PDB file of C-alpha atoms in Angstrom:
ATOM      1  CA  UNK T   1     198.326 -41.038 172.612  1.00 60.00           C
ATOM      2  CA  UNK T   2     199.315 -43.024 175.518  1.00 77.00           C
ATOM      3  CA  UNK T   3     201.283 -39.886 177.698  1.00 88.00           C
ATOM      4  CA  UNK T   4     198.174 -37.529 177.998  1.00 95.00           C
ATOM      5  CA  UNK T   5     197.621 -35.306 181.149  1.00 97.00           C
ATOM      6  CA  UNK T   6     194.523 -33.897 180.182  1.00 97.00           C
ATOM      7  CA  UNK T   7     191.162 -34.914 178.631  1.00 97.00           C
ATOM      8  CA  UNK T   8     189.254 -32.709 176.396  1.00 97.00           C
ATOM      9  CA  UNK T   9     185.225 -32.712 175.334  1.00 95.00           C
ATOM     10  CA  UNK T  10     184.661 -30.956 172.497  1.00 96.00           C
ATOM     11  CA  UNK T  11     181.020 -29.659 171.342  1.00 94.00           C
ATOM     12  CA  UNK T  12     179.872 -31.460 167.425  1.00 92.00           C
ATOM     13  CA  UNK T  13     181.614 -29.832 164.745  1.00 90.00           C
ATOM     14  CA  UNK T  14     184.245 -28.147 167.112  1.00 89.00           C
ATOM     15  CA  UNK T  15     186.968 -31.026 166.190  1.00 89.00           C
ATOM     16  CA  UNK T  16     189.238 -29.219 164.527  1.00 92.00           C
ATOM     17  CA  UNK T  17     188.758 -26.094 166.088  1.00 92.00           C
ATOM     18  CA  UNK T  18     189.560 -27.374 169.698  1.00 94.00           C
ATOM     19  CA  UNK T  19     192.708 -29.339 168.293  1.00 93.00           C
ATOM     20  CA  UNK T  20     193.733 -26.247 166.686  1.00 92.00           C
ATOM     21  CA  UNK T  21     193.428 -24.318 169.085  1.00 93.00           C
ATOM     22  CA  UNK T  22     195.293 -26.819 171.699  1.00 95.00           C
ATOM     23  CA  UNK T  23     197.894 -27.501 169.524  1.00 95.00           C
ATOM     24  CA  UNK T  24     199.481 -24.633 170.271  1.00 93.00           C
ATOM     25  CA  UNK T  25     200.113 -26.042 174.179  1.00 95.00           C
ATOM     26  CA  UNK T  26     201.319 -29.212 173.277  1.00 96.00           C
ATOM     27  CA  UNK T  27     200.332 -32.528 171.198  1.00 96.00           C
ATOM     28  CA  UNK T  28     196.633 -33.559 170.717  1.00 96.00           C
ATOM     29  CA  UNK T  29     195.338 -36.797 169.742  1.00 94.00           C
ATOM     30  CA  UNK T  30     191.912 -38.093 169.018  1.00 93.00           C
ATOM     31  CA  UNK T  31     190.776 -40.737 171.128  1.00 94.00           C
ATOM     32  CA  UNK T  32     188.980 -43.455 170.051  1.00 92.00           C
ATOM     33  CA  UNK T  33     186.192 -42.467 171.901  1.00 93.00           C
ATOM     34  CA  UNK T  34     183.515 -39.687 169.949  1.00 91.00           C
ATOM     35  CA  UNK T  35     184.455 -35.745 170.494  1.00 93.00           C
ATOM     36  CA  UNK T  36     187.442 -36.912 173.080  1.00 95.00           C
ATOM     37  CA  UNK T  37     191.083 -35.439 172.015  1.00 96.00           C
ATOM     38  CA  UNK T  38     193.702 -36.125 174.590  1.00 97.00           C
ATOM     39  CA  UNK T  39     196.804 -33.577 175.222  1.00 97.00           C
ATOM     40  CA  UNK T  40     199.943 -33.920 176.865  1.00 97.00           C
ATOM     41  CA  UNK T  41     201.100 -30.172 178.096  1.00 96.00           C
ATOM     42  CA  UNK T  42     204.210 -29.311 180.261  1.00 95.00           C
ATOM     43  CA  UNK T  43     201.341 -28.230 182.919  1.00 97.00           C
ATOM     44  CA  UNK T  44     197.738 -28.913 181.968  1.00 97.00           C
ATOM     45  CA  UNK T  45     196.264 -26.663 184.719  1.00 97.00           C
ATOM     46  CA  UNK T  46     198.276 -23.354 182.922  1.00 96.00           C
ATOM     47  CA  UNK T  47     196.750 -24.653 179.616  1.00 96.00           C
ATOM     48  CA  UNK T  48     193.120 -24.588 181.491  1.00 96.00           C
ATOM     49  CA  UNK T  49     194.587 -20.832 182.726  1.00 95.00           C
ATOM     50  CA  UNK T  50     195.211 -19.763 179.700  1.00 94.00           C
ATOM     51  CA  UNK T  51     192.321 -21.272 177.789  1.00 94.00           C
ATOM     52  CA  UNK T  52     189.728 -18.938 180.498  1.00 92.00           C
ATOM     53  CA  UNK T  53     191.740 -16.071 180.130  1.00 90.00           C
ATOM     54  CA  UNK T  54     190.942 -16.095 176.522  1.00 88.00           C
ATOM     55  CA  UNK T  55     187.436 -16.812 176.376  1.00 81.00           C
ATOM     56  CA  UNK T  56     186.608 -13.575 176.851  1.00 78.00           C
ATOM     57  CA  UNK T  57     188.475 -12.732 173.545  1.00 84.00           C
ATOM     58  CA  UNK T  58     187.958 -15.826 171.928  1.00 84.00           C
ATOM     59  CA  UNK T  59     184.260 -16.960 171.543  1.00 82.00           C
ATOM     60  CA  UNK T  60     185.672 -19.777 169.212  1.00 82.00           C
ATOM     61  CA  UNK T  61     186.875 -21.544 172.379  1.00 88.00           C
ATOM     62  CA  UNK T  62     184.122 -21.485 173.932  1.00 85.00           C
ATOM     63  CA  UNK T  63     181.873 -22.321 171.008  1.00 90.00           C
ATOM     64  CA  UNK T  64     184.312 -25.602 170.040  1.00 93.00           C
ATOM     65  CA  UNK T  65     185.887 -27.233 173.741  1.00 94.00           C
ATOM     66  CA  UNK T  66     182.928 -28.522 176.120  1.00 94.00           C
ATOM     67  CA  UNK T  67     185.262 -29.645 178.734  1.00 95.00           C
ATOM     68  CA  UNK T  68     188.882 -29.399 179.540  1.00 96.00           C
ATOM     69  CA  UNK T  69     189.756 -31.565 182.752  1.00 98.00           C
ATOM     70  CA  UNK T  70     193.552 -31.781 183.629  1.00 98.00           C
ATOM     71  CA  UNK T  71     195.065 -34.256 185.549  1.00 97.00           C
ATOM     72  CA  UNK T  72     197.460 -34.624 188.406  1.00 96.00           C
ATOM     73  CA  UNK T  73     197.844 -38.299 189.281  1.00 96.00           C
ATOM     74  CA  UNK T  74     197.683 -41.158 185.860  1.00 96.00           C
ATOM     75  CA  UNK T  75     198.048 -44.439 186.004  1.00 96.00           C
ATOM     76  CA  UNK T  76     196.708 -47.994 183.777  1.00 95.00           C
ATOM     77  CA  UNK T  77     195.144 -50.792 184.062  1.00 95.00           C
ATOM     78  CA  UNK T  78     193.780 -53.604 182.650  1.00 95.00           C
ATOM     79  CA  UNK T  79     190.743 -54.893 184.724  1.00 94.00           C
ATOM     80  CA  UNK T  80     188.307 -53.947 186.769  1.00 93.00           C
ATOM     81  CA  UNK T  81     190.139 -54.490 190.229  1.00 94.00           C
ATOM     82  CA  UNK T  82     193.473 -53.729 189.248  1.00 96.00           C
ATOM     83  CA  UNK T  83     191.645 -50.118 188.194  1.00 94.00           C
ATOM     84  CA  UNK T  84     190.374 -49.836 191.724  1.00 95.00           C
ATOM     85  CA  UNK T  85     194.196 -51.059 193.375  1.00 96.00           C
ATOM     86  CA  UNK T  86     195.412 -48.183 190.895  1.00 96.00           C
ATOM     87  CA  UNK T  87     192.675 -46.016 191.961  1.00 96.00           C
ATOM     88  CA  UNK T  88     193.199 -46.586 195.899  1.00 95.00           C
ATOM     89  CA  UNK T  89     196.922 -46.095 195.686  1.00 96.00           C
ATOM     90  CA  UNK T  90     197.045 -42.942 193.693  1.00 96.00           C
ATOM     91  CA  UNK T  91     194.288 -40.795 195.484  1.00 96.00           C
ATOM     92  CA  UNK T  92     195.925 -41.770 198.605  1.00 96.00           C
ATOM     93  CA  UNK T  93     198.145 -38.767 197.626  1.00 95.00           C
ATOM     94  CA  UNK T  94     194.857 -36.078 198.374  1.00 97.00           C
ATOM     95  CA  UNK T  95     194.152 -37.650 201.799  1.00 96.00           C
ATOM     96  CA  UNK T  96     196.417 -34.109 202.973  1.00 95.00           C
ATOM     97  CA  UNK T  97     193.897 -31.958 201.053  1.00 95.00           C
ATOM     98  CA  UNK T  98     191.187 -33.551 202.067  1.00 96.00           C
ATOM     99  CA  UNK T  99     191.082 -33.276 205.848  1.00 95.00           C
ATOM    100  CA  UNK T 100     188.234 -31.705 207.660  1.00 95.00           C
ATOM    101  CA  UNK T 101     186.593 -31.092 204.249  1.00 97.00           C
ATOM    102  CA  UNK T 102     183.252 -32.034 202.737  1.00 97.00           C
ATOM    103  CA  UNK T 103     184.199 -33.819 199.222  1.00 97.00           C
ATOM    104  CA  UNK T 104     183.323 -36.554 196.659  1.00 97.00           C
ATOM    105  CA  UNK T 105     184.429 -38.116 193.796  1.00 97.00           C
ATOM    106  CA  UNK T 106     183.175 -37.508 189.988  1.00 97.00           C
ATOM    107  CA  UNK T 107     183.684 -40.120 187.190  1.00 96.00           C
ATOM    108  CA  UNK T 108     183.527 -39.892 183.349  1.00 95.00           C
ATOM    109  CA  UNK T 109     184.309 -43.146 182.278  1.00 94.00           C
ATOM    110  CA  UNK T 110     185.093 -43.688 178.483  1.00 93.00           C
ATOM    111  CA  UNK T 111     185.427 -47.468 178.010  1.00 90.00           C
ATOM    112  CA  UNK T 112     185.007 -50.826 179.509  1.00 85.00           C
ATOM    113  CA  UNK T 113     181.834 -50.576 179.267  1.00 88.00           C
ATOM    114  CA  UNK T 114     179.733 -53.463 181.128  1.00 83.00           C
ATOM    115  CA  UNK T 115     182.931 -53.933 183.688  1.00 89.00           C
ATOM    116  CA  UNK T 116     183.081 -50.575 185.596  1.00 87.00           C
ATOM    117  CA  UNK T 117     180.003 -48.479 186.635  1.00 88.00           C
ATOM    118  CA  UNK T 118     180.899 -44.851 187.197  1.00 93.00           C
ATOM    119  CA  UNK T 119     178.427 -44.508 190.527  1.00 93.00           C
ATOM    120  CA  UNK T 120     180.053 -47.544 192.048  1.00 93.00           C
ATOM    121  CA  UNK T 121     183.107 -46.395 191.323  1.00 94.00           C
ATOM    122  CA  UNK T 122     182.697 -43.006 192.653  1.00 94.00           C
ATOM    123  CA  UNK T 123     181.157 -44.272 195.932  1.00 96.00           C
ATOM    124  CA  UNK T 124     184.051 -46.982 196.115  1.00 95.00           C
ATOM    125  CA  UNK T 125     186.806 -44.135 196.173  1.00 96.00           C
ATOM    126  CA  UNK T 126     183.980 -41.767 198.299  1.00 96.00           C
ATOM    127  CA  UNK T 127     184.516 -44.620 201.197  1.00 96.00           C
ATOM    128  CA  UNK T 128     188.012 -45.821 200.348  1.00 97.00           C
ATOM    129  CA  UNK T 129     188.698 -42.036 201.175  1.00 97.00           C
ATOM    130  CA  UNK T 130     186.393 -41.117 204.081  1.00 97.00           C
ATOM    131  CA  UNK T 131     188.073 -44.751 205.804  1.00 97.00           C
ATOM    132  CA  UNK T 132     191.690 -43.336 205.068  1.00 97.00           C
ATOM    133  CA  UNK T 133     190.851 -40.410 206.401  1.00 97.00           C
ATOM    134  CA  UNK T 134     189.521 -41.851 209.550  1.00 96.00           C
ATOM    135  CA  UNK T 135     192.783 -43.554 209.753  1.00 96.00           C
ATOM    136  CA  UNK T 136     194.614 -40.560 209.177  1.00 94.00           C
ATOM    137  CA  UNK T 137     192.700 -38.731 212.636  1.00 95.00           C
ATOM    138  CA  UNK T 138     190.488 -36.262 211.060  1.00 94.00           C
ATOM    139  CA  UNK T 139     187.122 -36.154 209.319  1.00 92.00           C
ATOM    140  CA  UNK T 140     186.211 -35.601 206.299  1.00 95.00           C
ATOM    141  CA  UNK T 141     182.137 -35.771 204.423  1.00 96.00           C
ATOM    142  CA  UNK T 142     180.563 -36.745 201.368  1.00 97.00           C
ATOM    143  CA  UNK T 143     178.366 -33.775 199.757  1.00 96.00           C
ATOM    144  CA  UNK T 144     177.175 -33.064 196.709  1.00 95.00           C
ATOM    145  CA  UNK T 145     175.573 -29.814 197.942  1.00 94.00           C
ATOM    146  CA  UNK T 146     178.087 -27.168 197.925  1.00 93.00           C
ATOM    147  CA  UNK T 147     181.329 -29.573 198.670  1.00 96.00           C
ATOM    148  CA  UNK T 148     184.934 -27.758 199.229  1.00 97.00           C
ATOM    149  CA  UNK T 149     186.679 -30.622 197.101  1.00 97.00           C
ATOM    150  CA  UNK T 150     185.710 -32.363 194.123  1.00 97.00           C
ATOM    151  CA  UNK T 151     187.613 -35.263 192.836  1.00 97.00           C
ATOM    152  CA  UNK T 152     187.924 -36.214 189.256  1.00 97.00           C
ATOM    153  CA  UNK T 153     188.630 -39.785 187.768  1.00 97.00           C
ATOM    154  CA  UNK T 154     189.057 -40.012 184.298  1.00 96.00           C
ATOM    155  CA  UNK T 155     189.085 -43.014 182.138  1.00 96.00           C
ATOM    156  CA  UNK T 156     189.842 -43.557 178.732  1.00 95.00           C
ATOM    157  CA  UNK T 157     190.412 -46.854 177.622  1.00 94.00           C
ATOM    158  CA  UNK T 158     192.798 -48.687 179.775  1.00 94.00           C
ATOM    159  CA  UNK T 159     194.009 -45.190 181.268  1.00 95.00           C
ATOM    160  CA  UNK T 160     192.774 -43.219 184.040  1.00 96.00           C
ATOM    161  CA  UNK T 161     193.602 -39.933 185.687  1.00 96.00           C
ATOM    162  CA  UNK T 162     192.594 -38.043 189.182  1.00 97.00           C
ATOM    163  CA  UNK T 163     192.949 -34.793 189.945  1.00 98.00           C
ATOM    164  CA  UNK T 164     191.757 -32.586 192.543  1.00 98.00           C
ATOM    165  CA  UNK T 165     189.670 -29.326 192.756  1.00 97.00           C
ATOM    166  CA  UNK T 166     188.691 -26.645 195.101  1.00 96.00           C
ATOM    167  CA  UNK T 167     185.146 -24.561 195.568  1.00 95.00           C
ATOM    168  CA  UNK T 168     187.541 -21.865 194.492  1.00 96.00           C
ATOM    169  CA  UNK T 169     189.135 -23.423 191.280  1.00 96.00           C
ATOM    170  CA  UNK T 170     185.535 -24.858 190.346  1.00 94.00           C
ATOM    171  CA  UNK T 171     183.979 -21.449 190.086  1.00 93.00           C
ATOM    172  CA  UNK T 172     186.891 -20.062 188.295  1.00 94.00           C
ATOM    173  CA  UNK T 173     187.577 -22.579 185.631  1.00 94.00           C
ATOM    174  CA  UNK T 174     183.894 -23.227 184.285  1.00 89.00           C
ATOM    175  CA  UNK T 175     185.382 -25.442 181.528  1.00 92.00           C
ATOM    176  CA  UNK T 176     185.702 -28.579 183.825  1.00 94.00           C
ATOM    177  CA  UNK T 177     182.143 -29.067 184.260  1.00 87.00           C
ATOM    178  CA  UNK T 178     182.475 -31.967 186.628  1.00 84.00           C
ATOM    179  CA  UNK T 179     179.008 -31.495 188.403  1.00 73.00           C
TER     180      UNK T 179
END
């Protein structure tokens, strides 16, 4: 699937559970990367919505999808810098959100292996971001201790997503597990 807007984990032997029970907000597609479907929803953040406010009625959710991470921003790329050019331009859209707040950056990289290193990725963009926001007149801090924002990058493949989350939205939507 090369349109997704959200990456999903699912648990061993949950496959055809998780697409089943996805399927029903949009097209899945297994990756070609172990236990990773990919979706493409009119909004991926009302699919992760909806999937909490059933998991008190239905275990099976919980039981089959490890991680359900919707994103706002997508983009490709083909090599190693033109992933961090892609990277820089789109995040540049959270600078706004990001002012006066302590933050950083989480990466689950599926593919190209050996050419991109999650931790140097994530402090790349944790810099990139704190320097824009310098720019930009306010401040901003990297924690991993408590932080107000978390940002998530997403690859699969040749594809990569970002999206950004509150304190708020990561104690609400425990399916995300992005620390």
């Amino acid at each position: 699937m090369r349109e997704w807007n959200a990456v999903v984990t699912v648990h061993e032997g949950g496959f055809t559970e998780a697409r089943r029970l996805l399927e029903q907000h949009g097209p899945v597609a297994k990756s070609d990367f172990f236990n990773i479907l990919l979706m493409r929803a009119t909004d991926p953040f009302q699919v992760l919505a909806a999937l909490h406010g059933q998991l008190a009625d239905n275990r099976a959710i919980a039981t089959c999808i490890s991680r359900f991470m919707p994103m706002e921003r997508l983009f490709t790329f083909q090599s190693a810098a033109e992933f961090e050019q892609r990277c820089r331009h789109e995040v540049l859209s959270f600078i706004p959100r990001l002012a006066d707040s302590r933050f950083h950056v989480r990466m689950h990289r599926r593919g190209f292996k050996g050419k991109l290193s999650s931790m140097d990725e994530e402090r790349f963009l944790d810099e990139f971001l704190l320097q824009q926001l310098a720019e930009a007149g306010t401040s901003g801090k990297i924690t991993f201790d408590d932080p107000d924002v978390v940002i998530a990058l997403e690859t699969v493949g040749t594809q990569g997503g970002l999206s950004l989350f509150t304190r708020e939205q990561l104690a609400q939507f425990p399916l995300l597990h992005l620390d």
